[in-house]
PDB file of C-alpha atoms in Angstrom:
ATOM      1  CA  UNK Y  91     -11.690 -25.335 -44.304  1.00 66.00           C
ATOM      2  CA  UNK Y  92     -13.188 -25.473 -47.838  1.00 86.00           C
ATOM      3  CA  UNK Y  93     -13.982 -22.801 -49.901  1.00 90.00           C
ATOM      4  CA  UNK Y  94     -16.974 -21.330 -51.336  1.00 96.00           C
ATOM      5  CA  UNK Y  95     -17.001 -22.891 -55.446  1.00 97.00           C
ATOM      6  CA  UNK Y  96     -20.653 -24.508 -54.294  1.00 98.00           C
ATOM      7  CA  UNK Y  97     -22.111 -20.927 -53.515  1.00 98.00           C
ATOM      8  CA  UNK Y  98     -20.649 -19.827 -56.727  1.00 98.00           C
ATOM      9  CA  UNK Y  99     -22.179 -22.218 -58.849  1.00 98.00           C
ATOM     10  CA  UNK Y 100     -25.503 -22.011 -56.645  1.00 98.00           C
ATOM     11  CA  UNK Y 101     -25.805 -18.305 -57.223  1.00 98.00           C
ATOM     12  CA  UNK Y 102     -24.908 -18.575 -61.014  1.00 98.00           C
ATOM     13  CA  UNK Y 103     -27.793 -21.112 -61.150  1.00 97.00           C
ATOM     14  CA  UNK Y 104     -29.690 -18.764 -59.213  1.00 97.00           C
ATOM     15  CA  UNK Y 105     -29.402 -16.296 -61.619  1.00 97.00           C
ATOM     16  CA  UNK Y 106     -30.510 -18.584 -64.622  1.00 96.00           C
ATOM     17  CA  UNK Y 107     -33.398 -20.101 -62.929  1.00 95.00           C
ATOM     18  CA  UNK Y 108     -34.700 -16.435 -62.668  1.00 95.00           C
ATOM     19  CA  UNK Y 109     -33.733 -16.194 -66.223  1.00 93.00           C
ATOM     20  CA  UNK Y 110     -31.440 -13.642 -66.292  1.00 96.00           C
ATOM     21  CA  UNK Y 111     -27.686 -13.115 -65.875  1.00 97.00           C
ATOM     22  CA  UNK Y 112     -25.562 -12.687 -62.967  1.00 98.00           C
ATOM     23  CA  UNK Y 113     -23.693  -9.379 -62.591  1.00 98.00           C
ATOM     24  CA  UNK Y 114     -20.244  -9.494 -61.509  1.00 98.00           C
ATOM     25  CA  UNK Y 115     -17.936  -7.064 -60.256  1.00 98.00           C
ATOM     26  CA  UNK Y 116     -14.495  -6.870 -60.515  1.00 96.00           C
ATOM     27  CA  UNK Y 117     -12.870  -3.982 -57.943  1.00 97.00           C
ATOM     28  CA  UNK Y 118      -9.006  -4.231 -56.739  1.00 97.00           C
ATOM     29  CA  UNK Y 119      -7.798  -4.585 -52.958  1.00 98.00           C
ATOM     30  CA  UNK Y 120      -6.385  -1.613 -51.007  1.00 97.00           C
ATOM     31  CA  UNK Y 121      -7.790   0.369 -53.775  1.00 96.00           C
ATOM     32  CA  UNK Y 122      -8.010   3.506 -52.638  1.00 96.00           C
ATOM     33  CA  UNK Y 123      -7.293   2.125 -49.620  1.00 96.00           C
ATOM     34  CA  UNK Y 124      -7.533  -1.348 -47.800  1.00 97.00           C
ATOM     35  CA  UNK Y 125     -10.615  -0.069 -45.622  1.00 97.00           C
ATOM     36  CA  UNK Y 126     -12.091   2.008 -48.540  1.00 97.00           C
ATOM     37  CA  UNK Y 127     -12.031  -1.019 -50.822  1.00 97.00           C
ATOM     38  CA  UNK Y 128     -14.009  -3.326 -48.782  1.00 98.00           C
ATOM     39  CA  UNK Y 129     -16.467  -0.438 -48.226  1.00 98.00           C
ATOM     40  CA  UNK Y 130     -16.704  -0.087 -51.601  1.00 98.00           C
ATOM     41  CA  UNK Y 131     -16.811  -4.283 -52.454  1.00 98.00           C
ATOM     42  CA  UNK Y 132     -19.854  -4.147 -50.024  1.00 98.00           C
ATOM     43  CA  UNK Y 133     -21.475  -1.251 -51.850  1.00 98.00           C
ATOM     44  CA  UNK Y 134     -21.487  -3.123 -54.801  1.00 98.00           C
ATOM     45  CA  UNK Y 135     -23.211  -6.073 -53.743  1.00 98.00           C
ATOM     46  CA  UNK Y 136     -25.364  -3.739 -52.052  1.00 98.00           C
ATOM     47  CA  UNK Y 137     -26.278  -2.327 -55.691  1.00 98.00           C
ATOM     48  CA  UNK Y 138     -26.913  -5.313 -56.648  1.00 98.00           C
ATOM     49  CA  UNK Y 139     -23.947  -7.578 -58.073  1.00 98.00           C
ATOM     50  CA  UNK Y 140     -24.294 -11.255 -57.470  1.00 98.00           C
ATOM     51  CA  UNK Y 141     -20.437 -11.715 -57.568  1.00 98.00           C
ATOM     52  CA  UNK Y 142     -17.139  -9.818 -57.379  1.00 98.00           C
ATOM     53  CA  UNK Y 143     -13.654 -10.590 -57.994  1.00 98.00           C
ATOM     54  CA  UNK Y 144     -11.226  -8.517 -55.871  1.00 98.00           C
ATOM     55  CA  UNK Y 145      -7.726  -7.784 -57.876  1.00 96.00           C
ATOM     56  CA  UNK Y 146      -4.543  -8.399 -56.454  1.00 97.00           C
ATOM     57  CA  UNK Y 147      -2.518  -5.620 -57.689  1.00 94.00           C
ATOM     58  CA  UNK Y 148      -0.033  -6.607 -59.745  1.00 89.00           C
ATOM     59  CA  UNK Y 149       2.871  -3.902 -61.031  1.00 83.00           C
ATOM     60  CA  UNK Y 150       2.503  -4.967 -64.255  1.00 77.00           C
ATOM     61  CA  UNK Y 151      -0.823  -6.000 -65.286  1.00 68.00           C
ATOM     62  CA  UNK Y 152      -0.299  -6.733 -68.992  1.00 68.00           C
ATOM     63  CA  UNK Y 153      -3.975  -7.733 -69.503  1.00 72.00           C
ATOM     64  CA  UNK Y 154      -4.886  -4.956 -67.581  1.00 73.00           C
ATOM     65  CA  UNK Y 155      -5.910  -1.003 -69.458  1.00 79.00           C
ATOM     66  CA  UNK Y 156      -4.799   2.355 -67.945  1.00 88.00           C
ATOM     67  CA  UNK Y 157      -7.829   2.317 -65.163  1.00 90.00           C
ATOM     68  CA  UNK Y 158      -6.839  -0.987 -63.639  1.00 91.00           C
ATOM     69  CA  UNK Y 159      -3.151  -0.183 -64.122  1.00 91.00           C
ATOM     70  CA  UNK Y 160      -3.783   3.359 -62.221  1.00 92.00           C
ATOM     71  CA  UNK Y 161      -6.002   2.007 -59.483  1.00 94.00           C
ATOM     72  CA  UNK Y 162      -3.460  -0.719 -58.951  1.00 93.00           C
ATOM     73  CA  UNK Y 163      -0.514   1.563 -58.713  1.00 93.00           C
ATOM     74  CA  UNK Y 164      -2.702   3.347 -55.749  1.00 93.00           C
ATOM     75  CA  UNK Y 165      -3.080   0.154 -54.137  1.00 95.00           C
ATOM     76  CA  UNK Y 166       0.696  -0.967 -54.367  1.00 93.00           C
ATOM     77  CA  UNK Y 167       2.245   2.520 -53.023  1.00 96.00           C
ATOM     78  CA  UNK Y 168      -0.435   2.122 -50.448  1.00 96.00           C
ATOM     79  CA  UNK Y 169       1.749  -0.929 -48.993  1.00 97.00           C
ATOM     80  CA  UNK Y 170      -0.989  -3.809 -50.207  1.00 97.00           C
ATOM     81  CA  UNK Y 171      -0.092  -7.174 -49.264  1.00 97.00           C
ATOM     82  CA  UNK Y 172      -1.677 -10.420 -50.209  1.00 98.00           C
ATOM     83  CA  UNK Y 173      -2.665 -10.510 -46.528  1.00 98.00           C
ATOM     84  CA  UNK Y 174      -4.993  -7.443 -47.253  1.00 98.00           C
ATOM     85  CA  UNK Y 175      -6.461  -9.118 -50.286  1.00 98.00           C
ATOM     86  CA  UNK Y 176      -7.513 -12.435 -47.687  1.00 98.00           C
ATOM     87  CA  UNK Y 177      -8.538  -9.597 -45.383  1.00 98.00           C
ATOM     88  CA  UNK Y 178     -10.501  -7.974 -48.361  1.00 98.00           C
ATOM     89  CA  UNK Y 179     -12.053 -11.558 -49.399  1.00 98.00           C
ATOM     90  CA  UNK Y 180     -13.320 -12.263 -45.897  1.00 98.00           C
ATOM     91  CA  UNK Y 181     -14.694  -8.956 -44.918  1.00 98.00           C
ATOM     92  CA  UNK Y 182     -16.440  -8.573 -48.441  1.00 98.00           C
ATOM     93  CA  UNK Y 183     -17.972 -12.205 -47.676  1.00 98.00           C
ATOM     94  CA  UNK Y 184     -18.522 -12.438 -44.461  1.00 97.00           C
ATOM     95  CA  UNK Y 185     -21.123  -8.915 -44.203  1.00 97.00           C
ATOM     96  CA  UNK Y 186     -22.975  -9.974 -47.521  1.00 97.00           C
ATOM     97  CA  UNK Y 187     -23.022 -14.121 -47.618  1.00 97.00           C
ATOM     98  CA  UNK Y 188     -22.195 -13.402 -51.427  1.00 98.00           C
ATOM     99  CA  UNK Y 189     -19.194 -15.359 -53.522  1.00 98.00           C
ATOM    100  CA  UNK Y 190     -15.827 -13.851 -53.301  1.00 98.00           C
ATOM    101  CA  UNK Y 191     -13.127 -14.498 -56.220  1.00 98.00           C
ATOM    102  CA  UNK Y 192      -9.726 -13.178 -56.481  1.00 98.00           C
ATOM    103  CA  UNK Y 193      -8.350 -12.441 -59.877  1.00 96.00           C
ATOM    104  CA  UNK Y 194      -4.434 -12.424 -59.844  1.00 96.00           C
ATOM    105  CA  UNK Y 195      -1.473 -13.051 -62.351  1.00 94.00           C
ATOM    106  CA  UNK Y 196       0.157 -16.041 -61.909  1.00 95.00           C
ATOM    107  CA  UNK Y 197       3.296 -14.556 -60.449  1.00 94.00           C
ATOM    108  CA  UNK Y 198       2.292 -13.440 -56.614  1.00 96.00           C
ATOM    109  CA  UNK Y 199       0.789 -16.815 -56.296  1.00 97.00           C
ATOM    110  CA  UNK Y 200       3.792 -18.559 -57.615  1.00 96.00           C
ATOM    111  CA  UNK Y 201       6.039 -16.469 -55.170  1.00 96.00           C
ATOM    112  CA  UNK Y 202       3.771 -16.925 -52.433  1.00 97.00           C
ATOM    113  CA  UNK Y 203       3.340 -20.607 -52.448  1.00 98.00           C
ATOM    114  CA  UNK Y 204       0.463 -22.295 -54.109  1.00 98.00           C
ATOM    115  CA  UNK Y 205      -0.006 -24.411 -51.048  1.00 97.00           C
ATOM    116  CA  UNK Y 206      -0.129 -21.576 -48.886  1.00 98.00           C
ATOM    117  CA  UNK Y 207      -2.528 -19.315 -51.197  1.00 98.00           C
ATOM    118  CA  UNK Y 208      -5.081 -21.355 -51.668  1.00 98.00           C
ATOM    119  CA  UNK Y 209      -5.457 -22.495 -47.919  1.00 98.00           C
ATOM    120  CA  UNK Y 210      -5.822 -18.806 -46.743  1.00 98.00           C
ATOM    121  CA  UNK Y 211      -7.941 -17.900 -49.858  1.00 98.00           C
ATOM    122  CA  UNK Y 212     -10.196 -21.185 -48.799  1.00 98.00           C
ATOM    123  CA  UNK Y 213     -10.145 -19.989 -44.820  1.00 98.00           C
ATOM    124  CA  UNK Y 214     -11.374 -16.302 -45.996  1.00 98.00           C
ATOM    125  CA  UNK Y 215     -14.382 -17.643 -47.534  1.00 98.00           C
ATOM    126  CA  UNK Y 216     -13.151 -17.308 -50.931  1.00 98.00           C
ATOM    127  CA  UNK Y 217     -14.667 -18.953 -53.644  1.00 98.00           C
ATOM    128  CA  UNK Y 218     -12.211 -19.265 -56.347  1.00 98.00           C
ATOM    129  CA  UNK Y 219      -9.405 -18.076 -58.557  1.00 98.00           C
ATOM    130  CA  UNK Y 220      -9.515 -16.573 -61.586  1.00 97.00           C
ATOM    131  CA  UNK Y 221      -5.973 -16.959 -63.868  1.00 95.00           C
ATOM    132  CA  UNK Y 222      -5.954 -14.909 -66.797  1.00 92.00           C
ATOM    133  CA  UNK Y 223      -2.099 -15.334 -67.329  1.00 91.00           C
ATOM    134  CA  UNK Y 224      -1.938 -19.033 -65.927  1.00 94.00           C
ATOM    135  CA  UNK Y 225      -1.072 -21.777 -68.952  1.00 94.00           C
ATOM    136  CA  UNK Y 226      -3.803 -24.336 -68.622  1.00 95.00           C
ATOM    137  CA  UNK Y 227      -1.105 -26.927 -69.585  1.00 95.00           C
ATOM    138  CA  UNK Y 228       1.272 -25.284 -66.550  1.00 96.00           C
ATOM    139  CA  UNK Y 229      -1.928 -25.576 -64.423  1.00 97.00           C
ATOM    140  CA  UNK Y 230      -1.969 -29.242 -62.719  1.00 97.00           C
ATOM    141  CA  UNK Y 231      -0.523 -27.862 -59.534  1.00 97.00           C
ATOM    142  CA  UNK Y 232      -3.042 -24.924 -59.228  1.00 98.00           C
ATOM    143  CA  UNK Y 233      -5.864 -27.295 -59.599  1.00 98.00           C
ATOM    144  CA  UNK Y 234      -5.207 -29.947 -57.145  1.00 97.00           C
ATOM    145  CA  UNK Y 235      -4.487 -27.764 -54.610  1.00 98.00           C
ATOM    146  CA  UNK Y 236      -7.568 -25.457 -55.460  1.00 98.00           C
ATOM    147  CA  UNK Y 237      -9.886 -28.838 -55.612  1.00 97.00           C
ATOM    148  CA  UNK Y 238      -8.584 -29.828 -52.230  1.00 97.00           C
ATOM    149  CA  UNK Y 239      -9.563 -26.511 -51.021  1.00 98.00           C
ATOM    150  CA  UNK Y 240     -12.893 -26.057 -52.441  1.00 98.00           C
ATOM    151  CA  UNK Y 241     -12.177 -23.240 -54.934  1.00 98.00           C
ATOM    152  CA  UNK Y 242     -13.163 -22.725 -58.496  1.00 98.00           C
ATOM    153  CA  UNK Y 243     -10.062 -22.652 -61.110  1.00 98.00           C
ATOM    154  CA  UNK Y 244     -11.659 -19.945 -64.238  1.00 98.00           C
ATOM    155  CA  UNK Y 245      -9.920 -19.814 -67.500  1.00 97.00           C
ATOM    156  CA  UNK Y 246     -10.098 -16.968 -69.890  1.00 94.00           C
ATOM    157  CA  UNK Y 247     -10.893 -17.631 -73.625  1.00 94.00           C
ATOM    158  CA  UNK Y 248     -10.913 -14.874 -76.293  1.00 91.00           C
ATOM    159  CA  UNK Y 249     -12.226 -14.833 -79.593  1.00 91.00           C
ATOM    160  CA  UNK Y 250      -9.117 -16.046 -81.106  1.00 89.00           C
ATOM    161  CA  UNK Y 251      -9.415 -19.409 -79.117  1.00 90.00           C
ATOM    162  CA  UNK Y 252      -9.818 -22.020 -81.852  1.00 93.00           C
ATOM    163  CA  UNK Y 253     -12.085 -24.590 -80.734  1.00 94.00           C
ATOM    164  CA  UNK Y 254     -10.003 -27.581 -79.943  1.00 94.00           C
ATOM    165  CA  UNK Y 255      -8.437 -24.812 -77.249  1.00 94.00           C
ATOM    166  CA  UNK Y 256     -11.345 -23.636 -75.823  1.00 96.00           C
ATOM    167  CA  UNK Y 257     -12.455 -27.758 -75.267  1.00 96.00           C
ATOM    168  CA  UNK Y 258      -8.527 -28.155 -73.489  1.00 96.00           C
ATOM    169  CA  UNK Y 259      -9.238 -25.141 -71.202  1.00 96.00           C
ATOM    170  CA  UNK Y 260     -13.018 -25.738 -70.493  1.00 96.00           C
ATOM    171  CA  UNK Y 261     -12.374 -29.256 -69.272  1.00 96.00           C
ATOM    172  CA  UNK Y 262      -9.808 -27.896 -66.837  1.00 97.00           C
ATOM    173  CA  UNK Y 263     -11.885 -25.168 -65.455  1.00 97.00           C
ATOM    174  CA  UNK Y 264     -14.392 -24.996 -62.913  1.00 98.00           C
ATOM    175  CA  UNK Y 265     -16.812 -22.934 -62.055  1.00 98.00           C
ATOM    176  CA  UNK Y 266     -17.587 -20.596 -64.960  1.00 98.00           C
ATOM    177  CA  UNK Y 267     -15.588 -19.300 -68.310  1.00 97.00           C
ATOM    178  CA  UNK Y 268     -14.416 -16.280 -68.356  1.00 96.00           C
ATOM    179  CA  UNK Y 269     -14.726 -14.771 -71.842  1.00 94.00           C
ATOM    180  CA  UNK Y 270     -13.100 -12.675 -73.040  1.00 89.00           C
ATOM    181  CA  UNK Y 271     -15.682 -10.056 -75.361  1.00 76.00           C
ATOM    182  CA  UNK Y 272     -12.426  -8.677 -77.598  1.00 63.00           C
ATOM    183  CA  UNK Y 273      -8.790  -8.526 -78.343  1.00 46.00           C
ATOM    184  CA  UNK Y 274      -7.039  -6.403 -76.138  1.00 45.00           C
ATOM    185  CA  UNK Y 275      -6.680  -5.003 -72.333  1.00 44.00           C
ATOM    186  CA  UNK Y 276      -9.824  -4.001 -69.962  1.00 46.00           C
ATOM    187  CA  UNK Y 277     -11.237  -1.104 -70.400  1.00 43.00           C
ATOM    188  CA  UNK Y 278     -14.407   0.794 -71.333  1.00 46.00           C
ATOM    189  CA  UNK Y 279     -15.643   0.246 -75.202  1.00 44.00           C
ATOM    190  CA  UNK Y 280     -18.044   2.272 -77.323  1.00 50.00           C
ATOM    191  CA  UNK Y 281     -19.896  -1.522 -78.323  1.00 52.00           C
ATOM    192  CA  UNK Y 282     -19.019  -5.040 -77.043  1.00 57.00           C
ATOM    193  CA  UNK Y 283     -19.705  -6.679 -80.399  1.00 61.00           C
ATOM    194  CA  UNK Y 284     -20.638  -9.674 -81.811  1.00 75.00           C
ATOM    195  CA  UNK Y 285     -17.797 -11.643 -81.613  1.00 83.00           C
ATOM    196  CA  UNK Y 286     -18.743 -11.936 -77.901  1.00 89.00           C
ATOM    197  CA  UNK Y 287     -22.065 -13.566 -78.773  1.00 91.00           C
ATOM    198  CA  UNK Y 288     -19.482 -15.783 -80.963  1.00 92.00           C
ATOM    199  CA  UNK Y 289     -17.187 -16.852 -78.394  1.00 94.00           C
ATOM    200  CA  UNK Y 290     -19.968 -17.921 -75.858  1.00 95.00           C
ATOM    201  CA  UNK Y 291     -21.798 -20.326 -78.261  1.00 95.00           C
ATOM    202  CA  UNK Y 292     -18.625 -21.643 -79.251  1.00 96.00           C
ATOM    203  CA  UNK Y 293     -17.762 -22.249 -75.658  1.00 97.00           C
ATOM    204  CA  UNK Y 294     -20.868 -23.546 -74.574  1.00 97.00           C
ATOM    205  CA  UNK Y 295     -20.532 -25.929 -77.139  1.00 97.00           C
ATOM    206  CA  UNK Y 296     -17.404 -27.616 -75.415  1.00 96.00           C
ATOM    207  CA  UNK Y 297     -18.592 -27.784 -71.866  1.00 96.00           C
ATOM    208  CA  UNK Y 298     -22.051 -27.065 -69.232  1.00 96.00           C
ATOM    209  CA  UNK Y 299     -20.089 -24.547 -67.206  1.00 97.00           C
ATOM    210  CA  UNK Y 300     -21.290 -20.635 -67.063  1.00 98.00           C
ATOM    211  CA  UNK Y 301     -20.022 -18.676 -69.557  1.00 97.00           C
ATOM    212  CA  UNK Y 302     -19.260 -15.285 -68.525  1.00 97.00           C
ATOM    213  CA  UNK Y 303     -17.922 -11.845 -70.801  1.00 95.00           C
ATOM    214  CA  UNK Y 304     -15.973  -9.209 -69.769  1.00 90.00           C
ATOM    215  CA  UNK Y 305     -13.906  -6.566 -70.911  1.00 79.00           C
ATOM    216  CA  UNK Y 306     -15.561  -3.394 -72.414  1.00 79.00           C
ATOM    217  CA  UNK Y 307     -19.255  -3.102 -70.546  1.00 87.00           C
ATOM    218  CA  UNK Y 308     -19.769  -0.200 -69.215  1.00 89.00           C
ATOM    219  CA  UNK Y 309     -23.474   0.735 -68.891  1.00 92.00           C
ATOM    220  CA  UNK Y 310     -26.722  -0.835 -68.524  1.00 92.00           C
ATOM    221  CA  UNK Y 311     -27.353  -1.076 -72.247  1.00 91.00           C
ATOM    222  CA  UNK Y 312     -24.000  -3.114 -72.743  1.00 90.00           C
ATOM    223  CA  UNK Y 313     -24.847  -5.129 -69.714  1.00 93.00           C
ATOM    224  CA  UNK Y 314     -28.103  -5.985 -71.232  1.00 93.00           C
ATOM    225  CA  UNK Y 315     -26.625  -6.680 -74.595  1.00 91.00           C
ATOM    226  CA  UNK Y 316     -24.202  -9.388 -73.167  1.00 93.00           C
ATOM    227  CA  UNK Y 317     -27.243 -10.835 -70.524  1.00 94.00           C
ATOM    228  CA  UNK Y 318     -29.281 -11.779 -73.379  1.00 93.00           C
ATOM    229  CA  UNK Y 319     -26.655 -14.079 -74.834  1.00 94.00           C
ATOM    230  CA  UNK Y 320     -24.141 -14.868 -71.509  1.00 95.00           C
ATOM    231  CA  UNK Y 321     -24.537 -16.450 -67.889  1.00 97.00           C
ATOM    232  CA  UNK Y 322     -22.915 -13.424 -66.619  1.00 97.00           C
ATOM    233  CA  UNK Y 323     -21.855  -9.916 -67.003  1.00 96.00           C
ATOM    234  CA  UNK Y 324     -18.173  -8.712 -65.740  1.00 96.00           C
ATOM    235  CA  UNK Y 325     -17.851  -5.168 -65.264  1.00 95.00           C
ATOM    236  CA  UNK Y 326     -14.356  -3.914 -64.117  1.00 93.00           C
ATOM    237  CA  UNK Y 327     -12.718  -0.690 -65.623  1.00 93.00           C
ATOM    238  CA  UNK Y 328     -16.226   1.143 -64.948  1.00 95.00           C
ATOM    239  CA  UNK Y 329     -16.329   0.798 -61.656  1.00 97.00           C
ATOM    240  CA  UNK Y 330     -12.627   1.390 -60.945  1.00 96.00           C
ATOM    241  CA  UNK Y 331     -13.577   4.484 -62.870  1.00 96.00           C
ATOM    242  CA  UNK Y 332     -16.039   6.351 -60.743  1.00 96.00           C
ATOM    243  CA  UNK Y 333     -14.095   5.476 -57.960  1.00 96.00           C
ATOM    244  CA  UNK Y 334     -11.102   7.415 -59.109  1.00 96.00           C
ATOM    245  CA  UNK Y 335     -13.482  10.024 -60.453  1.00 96.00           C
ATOM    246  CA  UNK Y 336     -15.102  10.698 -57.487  1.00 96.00           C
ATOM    247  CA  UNK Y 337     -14.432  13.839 -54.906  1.00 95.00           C
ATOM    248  CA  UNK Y 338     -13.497  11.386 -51.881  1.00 95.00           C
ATOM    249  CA  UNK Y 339     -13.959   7.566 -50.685  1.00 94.00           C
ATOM    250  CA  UNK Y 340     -17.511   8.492 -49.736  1.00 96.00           C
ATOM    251  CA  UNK Y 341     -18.371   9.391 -52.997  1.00 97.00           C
ATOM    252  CA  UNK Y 342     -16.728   6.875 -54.962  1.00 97.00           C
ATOM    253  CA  UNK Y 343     -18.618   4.311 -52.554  1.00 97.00           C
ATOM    254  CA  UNK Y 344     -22.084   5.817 -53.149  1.00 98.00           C
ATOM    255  CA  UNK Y 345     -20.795   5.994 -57.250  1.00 98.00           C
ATOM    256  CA  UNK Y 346     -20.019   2.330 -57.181  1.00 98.00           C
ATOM    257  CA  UNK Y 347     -23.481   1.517 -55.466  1.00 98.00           C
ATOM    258  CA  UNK Y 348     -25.266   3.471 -57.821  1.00 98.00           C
ATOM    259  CA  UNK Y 349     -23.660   1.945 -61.082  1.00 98.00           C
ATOM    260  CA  UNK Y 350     -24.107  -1.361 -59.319  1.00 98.00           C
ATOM    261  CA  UNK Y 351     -27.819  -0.639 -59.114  1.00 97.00           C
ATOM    262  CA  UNK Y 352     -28.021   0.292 -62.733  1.00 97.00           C
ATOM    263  CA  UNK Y 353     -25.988  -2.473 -64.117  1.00 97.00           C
ATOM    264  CA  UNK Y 354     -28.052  -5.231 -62.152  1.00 97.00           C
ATOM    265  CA  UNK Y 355     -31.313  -3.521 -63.305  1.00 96.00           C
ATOM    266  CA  UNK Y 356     -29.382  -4.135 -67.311  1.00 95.00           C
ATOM    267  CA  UNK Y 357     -28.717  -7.580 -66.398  1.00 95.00           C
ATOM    268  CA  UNK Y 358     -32.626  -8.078 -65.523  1.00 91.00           C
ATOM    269  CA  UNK Y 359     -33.856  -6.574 -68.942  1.00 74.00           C
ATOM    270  CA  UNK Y 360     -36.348  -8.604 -70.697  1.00 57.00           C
ATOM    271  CA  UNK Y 361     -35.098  -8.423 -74.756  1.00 51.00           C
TER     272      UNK Y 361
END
């Protein structure tokens, strides 16, 4: 069965041709629990998020701030397995139609078995992988199998990505570029900056693929800030956030759905 990277790309194009960007979420599996994160996945794409990557928990997410790190924690002592993220993937998919990723370190995957991953990832509807930890030069294995399979392969690039790099990881990615908006782990930030606005012209000028920022936007402001110069917006640590601010599942649910709806109606501001 192949995966979804053709309704990725078709709903990132979707987004442009209504000239805006896409809004894309980023929530971890079995967070706070395997059921409550699929409710919660759902939510957000009924807020209005075009796309969401669902987190493999990892126990040490080095890219990761303390928001991710303490959601993930939840999810591990919960007893999350990579079978619950597949779970996640197709659940989230198959009630909303929408594109699925999974972001992961490279580690589980290498454990698992490559082969293995990627045909279950492909057989949940998944669209993709995204690598942040992953050597694009340590990546040839990955990509075959992902290409076989029908799933995206996204890169990260930060702002201290000289240009020559940023050409050697565009040409090996697929599907859109995930950049990076600072230096640093995920988390909430006071301003996403210019060197954001930086990064994505200097991408764009090494490849036609999306380029997408996260890391730091938090509110509809920031979301509109990064939409008027990126393909997409990728909010993480804010949703994780109300979810572990929030009085019980039910609430978190209806906080993610809310700050969905506000985030999407950022990404749709005219500058």
């Amino acid at each position: 069965m192949s995966g979804n990277i053709q309704l990725l790309s078709d709903t990132l194009e979707q987004a442009r041709s209504e000239n805006r960007a896409a809004l894309i979420a980023y929530l971890p599996a079995g967070f706070p629990t395997v059921d409550g994160g699929i409710e919660a996945i759902k939510a957000v794409f009924d807020g209005g998020a075009d796309i969401v990557e669902v987190g493999l928990p990892h126990s040490d997410p080095v890219l990761d701030g303390p928001v991710i790190q303490t959601a993930d924690d939840i999810a591990l002592r919960g007893g999350v397995k990579i079978a619950d993220v597949m779970r996640t993937v197709r659940e989230a998919h198959q009630a909303t139609g929408k594109p699925v990723l999974v972001m992961t370190y490279w580690n589980p995957i290498d454990r698992y078995g490559v082969e293995r991953f990627t045909a279950e990832l492909a057989e949940a509807g998944g669209a993709g992988c995204i690598l942040p930890d992953l050597p694009v030069q340590e990546s040839a294995l990955w990509r075959e199998h992902a290409e076989k399979h029908g799933l995206a392969t996204v890169f990260v690039v930060a702002p201290s990505s000289k240009d020559e790099r940023l050409a050697t990881i565009t040409r090996a990615g697929s599907g859109f570029v995930y950049a990076a908006s600072l230096m640093g782990v995920t988390g909430t930030r006071e301003s996403v900056g210019e060197q954001a606005a930086d990064l994505v012209r200097r991408t764009r000028a090494t490849s036609d693929l999306p380029v997408c920022v996260g890391l730091g936007v938090s509110n509809a402001e920031q979301a509109a800030e990064v939409a008027s110069f990126a393909d997409g917006v990728i909010v993480g640590s804010a949703f994780v956030k109300r979810m572990l601010d929030a009085d019980d599942q039910a609430a978190g649910v209806a906080a993610v759905r809310e700050l969905a709806g506000e985030l999407a109606r950022g990404v749709r501001r005219v500058s």
